[in-house]
Coordinates of C-alpha atoms and ligand atoms in Angstrom, one line a residue:
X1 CA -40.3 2.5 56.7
X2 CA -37.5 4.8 57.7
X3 CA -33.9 5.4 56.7
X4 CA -33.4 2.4 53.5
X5 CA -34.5 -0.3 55.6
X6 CA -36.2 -2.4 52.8
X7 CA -36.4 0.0 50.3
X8 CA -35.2 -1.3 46.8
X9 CA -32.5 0.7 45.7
X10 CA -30.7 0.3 41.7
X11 CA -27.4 1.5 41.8
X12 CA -26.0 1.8 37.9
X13 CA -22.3 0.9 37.9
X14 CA -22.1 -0.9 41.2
X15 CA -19.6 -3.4 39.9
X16 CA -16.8 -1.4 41.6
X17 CA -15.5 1.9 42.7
X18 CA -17.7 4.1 44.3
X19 CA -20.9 2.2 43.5
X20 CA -19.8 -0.9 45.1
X21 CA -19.4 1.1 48.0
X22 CA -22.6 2.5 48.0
X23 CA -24.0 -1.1 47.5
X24 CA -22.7 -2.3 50.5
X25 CA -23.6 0.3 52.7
X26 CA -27.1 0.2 51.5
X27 CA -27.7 -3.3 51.3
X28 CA -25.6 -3.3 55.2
X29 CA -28.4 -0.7 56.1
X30 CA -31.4 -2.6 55.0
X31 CA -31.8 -1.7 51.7
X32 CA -32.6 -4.7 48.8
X33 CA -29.9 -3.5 46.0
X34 CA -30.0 -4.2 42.0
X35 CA -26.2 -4.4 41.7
X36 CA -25.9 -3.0 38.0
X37 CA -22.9 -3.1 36.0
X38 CA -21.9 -3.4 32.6
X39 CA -18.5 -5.0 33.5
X40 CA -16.4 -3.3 30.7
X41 CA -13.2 -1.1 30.9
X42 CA -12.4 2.2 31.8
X43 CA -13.2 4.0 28.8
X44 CA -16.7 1.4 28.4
X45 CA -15.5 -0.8 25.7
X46 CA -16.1 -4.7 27.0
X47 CA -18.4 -6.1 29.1
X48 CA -18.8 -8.8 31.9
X49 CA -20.6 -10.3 34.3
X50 CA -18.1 -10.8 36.9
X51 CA -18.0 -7.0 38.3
X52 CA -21.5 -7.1 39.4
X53 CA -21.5 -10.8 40.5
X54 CA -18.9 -10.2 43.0
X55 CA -20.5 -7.2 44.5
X56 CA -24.0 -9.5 44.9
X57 CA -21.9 -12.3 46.6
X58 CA -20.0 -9.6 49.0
X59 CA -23.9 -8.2 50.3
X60 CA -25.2 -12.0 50.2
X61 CA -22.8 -13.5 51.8
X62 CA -22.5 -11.0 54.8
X63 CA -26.5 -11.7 54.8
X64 CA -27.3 -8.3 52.8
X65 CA -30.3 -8.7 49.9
X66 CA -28.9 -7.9 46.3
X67 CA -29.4 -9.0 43.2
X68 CA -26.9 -8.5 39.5
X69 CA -28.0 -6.2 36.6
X70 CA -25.6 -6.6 33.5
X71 CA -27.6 -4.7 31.2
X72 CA -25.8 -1.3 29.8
X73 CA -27.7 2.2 31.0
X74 CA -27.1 3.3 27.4
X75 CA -30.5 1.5 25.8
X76 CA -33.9 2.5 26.8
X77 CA -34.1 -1.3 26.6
X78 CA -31.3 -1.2 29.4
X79 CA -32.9 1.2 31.5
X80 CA -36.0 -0.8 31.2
X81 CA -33.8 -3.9 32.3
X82 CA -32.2 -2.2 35.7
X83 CA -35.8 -1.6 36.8
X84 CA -37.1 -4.9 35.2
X85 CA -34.6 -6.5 37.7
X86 CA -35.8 -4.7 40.7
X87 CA -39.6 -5.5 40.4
X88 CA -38.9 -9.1 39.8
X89 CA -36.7 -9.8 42.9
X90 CA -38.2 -7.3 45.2
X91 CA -41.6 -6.4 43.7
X92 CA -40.8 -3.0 43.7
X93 CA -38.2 -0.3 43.0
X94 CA -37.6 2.8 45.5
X95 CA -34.7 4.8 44.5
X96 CA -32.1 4.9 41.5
X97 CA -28.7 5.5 41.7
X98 CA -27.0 6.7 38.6
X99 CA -23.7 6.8 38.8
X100 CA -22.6 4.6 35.9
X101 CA -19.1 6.2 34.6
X102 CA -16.9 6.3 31.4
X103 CA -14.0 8.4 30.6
X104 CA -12.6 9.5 26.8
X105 CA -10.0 12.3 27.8
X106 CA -9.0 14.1 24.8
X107 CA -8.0 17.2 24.0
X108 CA -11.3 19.0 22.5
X109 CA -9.3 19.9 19.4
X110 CA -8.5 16.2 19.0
X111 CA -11.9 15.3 20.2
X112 CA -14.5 13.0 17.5
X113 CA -17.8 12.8 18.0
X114 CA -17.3 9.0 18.3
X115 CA -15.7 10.5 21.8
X116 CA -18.3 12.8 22.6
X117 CA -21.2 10.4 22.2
X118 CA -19.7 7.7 24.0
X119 CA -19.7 9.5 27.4
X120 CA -22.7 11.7 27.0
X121 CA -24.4 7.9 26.1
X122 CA -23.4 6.2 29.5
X123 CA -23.4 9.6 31.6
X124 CA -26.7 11.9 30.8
X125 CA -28.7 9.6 28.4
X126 CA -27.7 6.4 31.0
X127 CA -29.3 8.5 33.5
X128 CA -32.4 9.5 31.6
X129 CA -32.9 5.5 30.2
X130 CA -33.3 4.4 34.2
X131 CA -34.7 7.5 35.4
X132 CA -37.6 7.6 32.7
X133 CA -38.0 3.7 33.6
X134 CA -38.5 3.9 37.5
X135 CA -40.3 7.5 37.7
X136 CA -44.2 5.6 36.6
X137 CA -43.7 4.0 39.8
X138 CA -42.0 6.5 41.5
X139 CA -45.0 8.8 40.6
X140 CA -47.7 5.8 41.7
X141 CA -46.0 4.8 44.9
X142 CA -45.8 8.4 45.9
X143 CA -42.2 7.8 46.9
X144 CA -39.3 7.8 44.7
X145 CA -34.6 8.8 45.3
X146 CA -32.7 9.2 42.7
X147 CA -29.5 10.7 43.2
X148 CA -27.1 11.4 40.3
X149 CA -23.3 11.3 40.0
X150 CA -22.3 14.0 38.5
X151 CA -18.6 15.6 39.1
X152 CA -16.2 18.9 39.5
X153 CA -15.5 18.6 35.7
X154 CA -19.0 19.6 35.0
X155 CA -19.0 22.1 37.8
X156 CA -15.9 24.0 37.1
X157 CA -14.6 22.2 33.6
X158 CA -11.4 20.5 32.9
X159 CA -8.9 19.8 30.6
X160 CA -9.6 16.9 27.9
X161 CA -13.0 16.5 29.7
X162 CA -15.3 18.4 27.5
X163 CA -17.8 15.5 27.1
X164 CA -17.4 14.3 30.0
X165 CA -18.3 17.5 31.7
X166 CA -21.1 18.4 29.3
X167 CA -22.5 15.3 30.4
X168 CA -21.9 15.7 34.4
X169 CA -23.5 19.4 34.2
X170 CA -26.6 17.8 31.6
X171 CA -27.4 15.4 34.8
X172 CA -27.7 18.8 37.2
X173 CA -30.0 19.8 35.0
X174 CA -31.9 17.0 34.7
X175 CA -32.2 16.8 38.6
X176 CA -33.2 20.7 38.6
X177 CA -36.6 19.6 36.6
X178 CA -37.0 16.3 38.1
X179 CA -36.7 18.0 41.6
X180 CA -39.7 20.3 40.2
X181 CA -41.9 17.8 38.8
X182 CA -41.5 15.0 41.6
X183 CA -41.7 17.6 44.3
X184 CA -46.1 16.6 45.0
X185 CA -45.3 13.2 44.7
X186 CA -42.4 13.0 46.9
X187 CA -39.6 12.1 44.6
X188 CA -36.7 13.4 45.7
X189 CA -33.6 13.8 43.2
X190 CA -30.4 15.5 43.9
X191 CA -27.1 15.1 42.5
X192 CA -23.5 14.3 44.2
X193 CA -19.9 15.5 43.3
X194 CA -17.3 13.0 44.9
X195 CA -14.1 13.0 45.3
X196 CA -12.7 9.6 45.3
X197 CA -9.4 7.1 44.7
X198 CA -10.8 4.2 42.0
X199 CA -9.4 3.5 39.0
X200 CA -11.6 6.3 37.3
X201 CA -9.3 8.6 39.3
X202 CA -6.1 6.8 40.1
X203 CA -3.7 7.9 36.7
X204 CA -5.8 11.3 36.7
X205 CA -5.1 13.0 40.5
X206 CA -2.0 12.4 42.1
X207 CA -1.4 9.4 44.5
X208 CA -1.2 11.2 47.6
X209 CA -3.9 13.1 47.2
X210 CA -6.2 9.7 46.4
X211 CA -4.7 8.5 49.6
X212 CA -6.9 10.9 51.4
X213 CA -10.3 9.8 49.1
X214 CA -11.4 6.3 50.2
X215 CA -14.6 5.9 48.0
X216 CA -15.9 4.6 51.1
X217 CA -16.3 8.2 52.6
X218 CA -18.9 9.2 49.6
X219 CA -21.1 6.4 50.4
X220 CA -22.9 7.5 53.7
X221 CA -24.0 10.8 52.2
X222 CA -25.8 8.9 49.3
X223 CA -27.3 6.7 51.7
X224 CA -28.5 9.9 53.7
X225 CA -30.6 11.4 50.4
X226 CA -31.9 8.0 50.0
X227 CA -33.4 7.6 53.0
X228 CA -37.3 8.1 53.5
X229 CA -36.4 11.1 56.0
X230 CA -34.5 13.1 53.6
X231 CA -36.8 15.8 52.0
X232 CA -34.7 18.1 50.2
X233 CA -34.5 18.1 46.5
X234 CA -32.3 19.7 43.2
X235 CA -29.2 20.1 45.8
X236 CA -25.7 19.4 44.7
X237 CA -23.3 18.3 47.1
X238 CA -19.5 17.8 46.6
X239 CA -18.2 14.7 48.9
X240 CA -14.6 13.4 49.4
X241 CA -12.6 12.5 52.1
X242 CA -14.3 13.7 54.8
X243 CA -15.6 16.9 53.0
X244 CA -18.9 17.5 52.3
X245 CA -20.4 20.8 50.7
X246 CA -23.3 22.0 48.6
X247 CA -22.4 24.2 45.8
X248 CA -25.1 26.3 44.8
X249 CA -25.7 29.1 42.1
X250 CA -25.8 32.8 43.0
X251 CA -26.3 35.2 41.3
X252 CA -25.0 38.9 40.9
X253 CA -27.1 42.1 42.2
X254 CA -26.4 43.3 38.8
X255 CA -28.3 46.1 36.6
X256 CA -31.3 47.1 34.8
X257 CA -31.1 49.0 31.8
X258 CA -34.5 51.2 31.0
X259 CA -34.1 50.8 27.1
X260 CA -31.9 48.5 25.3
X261 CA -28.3 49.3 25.5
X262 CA -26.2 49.5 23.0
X263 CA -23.0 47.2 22.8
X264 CA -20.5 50.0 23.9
X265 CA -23.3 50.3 26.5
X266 CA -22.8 47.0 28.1
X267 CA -19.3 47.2 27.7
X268 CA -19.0 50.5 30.0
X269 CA -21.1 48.5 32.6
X270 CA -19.4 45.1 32.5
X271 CA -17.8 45.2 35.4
X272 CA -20.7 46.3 37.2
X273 CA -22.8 43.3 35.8
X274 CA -20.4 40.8 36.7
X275 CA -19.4 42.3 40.6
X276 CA -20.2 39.5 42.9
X277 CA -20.2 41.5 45.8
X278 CA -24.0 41.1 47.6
X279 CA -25.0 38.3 45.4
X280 CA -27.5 36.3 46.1
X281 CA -28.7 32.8 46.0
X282 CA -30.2 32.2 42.1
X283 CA -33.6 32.6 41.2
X284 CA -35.7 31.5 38.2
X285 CA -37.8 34.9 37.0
X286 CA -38.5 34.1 33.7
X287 CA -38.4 30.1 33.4
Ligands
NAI301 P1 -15.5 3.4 38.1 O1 -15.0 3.3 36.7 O2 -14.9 2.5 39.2 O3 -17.1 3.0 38.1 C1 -17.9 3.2 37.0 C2 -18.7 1.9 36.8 O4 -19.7 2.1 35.8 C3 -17.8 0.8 36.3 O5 -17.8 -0.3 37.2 C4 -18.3 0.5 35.0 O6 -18.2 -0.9 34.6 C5 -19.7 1.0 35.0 N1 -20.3 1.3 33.7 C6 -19.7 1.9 32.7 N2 -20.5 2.0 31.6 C7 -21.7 1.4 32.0 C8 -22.9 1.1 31.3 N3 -23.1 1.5 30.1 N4 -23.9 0.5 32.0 C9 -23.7 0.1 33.3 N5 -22.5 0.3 34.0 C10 -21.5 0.9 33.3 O7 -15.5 4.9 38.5 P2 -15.9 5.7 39.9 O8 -14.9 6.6 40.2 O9 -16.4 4.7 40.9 O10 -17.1 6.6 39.3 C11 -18.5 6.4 39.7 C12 -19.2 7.7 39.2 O11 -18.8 8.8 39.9 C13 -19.0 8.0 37.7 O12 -20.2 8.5 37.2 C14 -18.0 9.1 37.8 O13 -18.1 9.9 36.6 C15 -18.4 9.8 39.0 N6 -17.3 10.6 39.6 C16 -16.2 10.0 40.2 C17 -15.2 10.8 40.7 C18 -14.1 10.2 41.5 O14 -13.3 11.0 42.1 N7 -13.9 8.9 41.5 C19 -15.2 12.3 40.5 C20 -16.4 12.8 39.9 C21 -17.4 12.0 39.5

């Protein structure tokens, strides 16, 4: 096989926005698509059928292969489901998606842990429910995608978006191990940052800037790590409008202390501790 031709692909939250588009341009590039949405609101309360429905008719009827998932990434059951849904209209399932999205922006003061569940449900544990259910045959096949969504919030923070961006960051880690353990049996999983106008975005950045971030541009770059070519893994690239570039950790040249300091110790090295000048790509030494 090469590029998506015929690989099946389950895209969490295709229903619209962004993962619509990235339906399309997989199914449009030979990919067989499980078009999964829960169909609900912005902020994940509701549910429907109709999101995903239309998104199957727009790949059948241009002669694409898709098929609807309704179930909600929240449930193991639902994760379960998503892949359920691939193996029983394809007979197989080749890469995951995840890029199922809720927002509750609130103020962390104001913040309940009603809030902070709700995203880190649909966001990390979403992620881990369809992961966990694809990676047995990921593992067997000796071939196995998965690209995450995660987002600028978890990168950098941002106002009213602690949850959300404890649950973006959660998913880079994820990908960090996943890219570990998949690594001999060539499952590939990296994790994407766009930048994009749907209605995720559209009361949050302002409208001139969205003119510039057709969701459309993110999509080519997801289809790229999907592809059977791609070989790199536990990447994180930021996408949007035109722009695409990996942000990576690096780490500080730093210093050793010979015996253990004491705190006024650190403090009169701080600086020298945090100076980023000559640092260097991060490394693991101690796992
Ligand atoms: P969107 O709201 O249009 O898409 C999210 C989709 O996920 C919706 O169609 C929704 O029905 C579905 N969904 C929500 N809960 C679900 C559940 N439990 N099970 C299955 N499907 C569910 O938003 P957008 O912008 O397309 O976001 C897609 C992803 O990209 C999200 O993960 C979002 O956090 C992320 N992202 C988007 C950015 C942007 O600029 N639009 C920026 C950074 C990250």
């Amino acid at each position: 096989m090469a590029g998506v031709q015929d690989r099946v692909i389950a895209v969490t939250g295709a229903g619209g926005g962004l993962g619509r588009e990235y339906a399309l341009l997989l199914a449009r590039s030979g990919a067989k698509v499980v078009v999964n949405d829960l169909g609900g609101a912005r902020d994940g309360s509701g549910s429907g059928t109709t999101m995903a429905d239309a998104v199957v008719t727009e790949i059948t009827e241009a002669g694409g292969q898709a098929v609807a998932s309704y179930d909600s990434v929240t449930s193991e059951e639902g994760g379960a489901a998503v892949v359920r849904t691939a193996l029983e209209a394809f007979g197989r399932i080749d890469g995951v998606v995840s890029n199922a999205g809720i927002l509750r922006d609130v103020a962390f003061h104001k913040m309940t842990t009603q809030q902070w569940d709700a995203v880190l449900q649909v966001h990390l544990h979403g992620t881990y429910h369809v992961v966990r259910a694809a990676w047995p045959y990921f593992r067997e096949q000796g071939h196995g995608r998965i690209v995450v969504a995660t987002s600028n919030t978890g990168l950098y923070g941002n106002f009213g978006q602690a949850n959300y961006g404890a649950a973006k960051l959660g998913m880079v880690g994820l990908i960090n191990s996943l890219a570990i353990e998949g690594r001999k049996y060539n499952i590939l999983a990296n994790a994407i940052a766009p930048q994009a106008a749907t209605r995720m975005t559209e009361d949050i950045a302002p409208a001139e800037l969205l003119a510039k971030l057709p969701a459309a541009h993110v999509a080519p770059v997801v289809g790229h790590l999907l592809t059977d070519e791609f070989t790199d893994s536990g990447t994180v690239v930021v996408v949007g409008g035109g722009l695409c570039t990996r942000v990576q950790l690096f780490e500080s040249k730093g210093i050793t202390f010979a015996d253990v300091p004491t705190i006024e110790q650190v403090g009169e090295r701080w600086a020298e501790i945090v100076d980023m000048d000559g640092a260097v790509p991060a490394v693991n030494r101690v796992g």
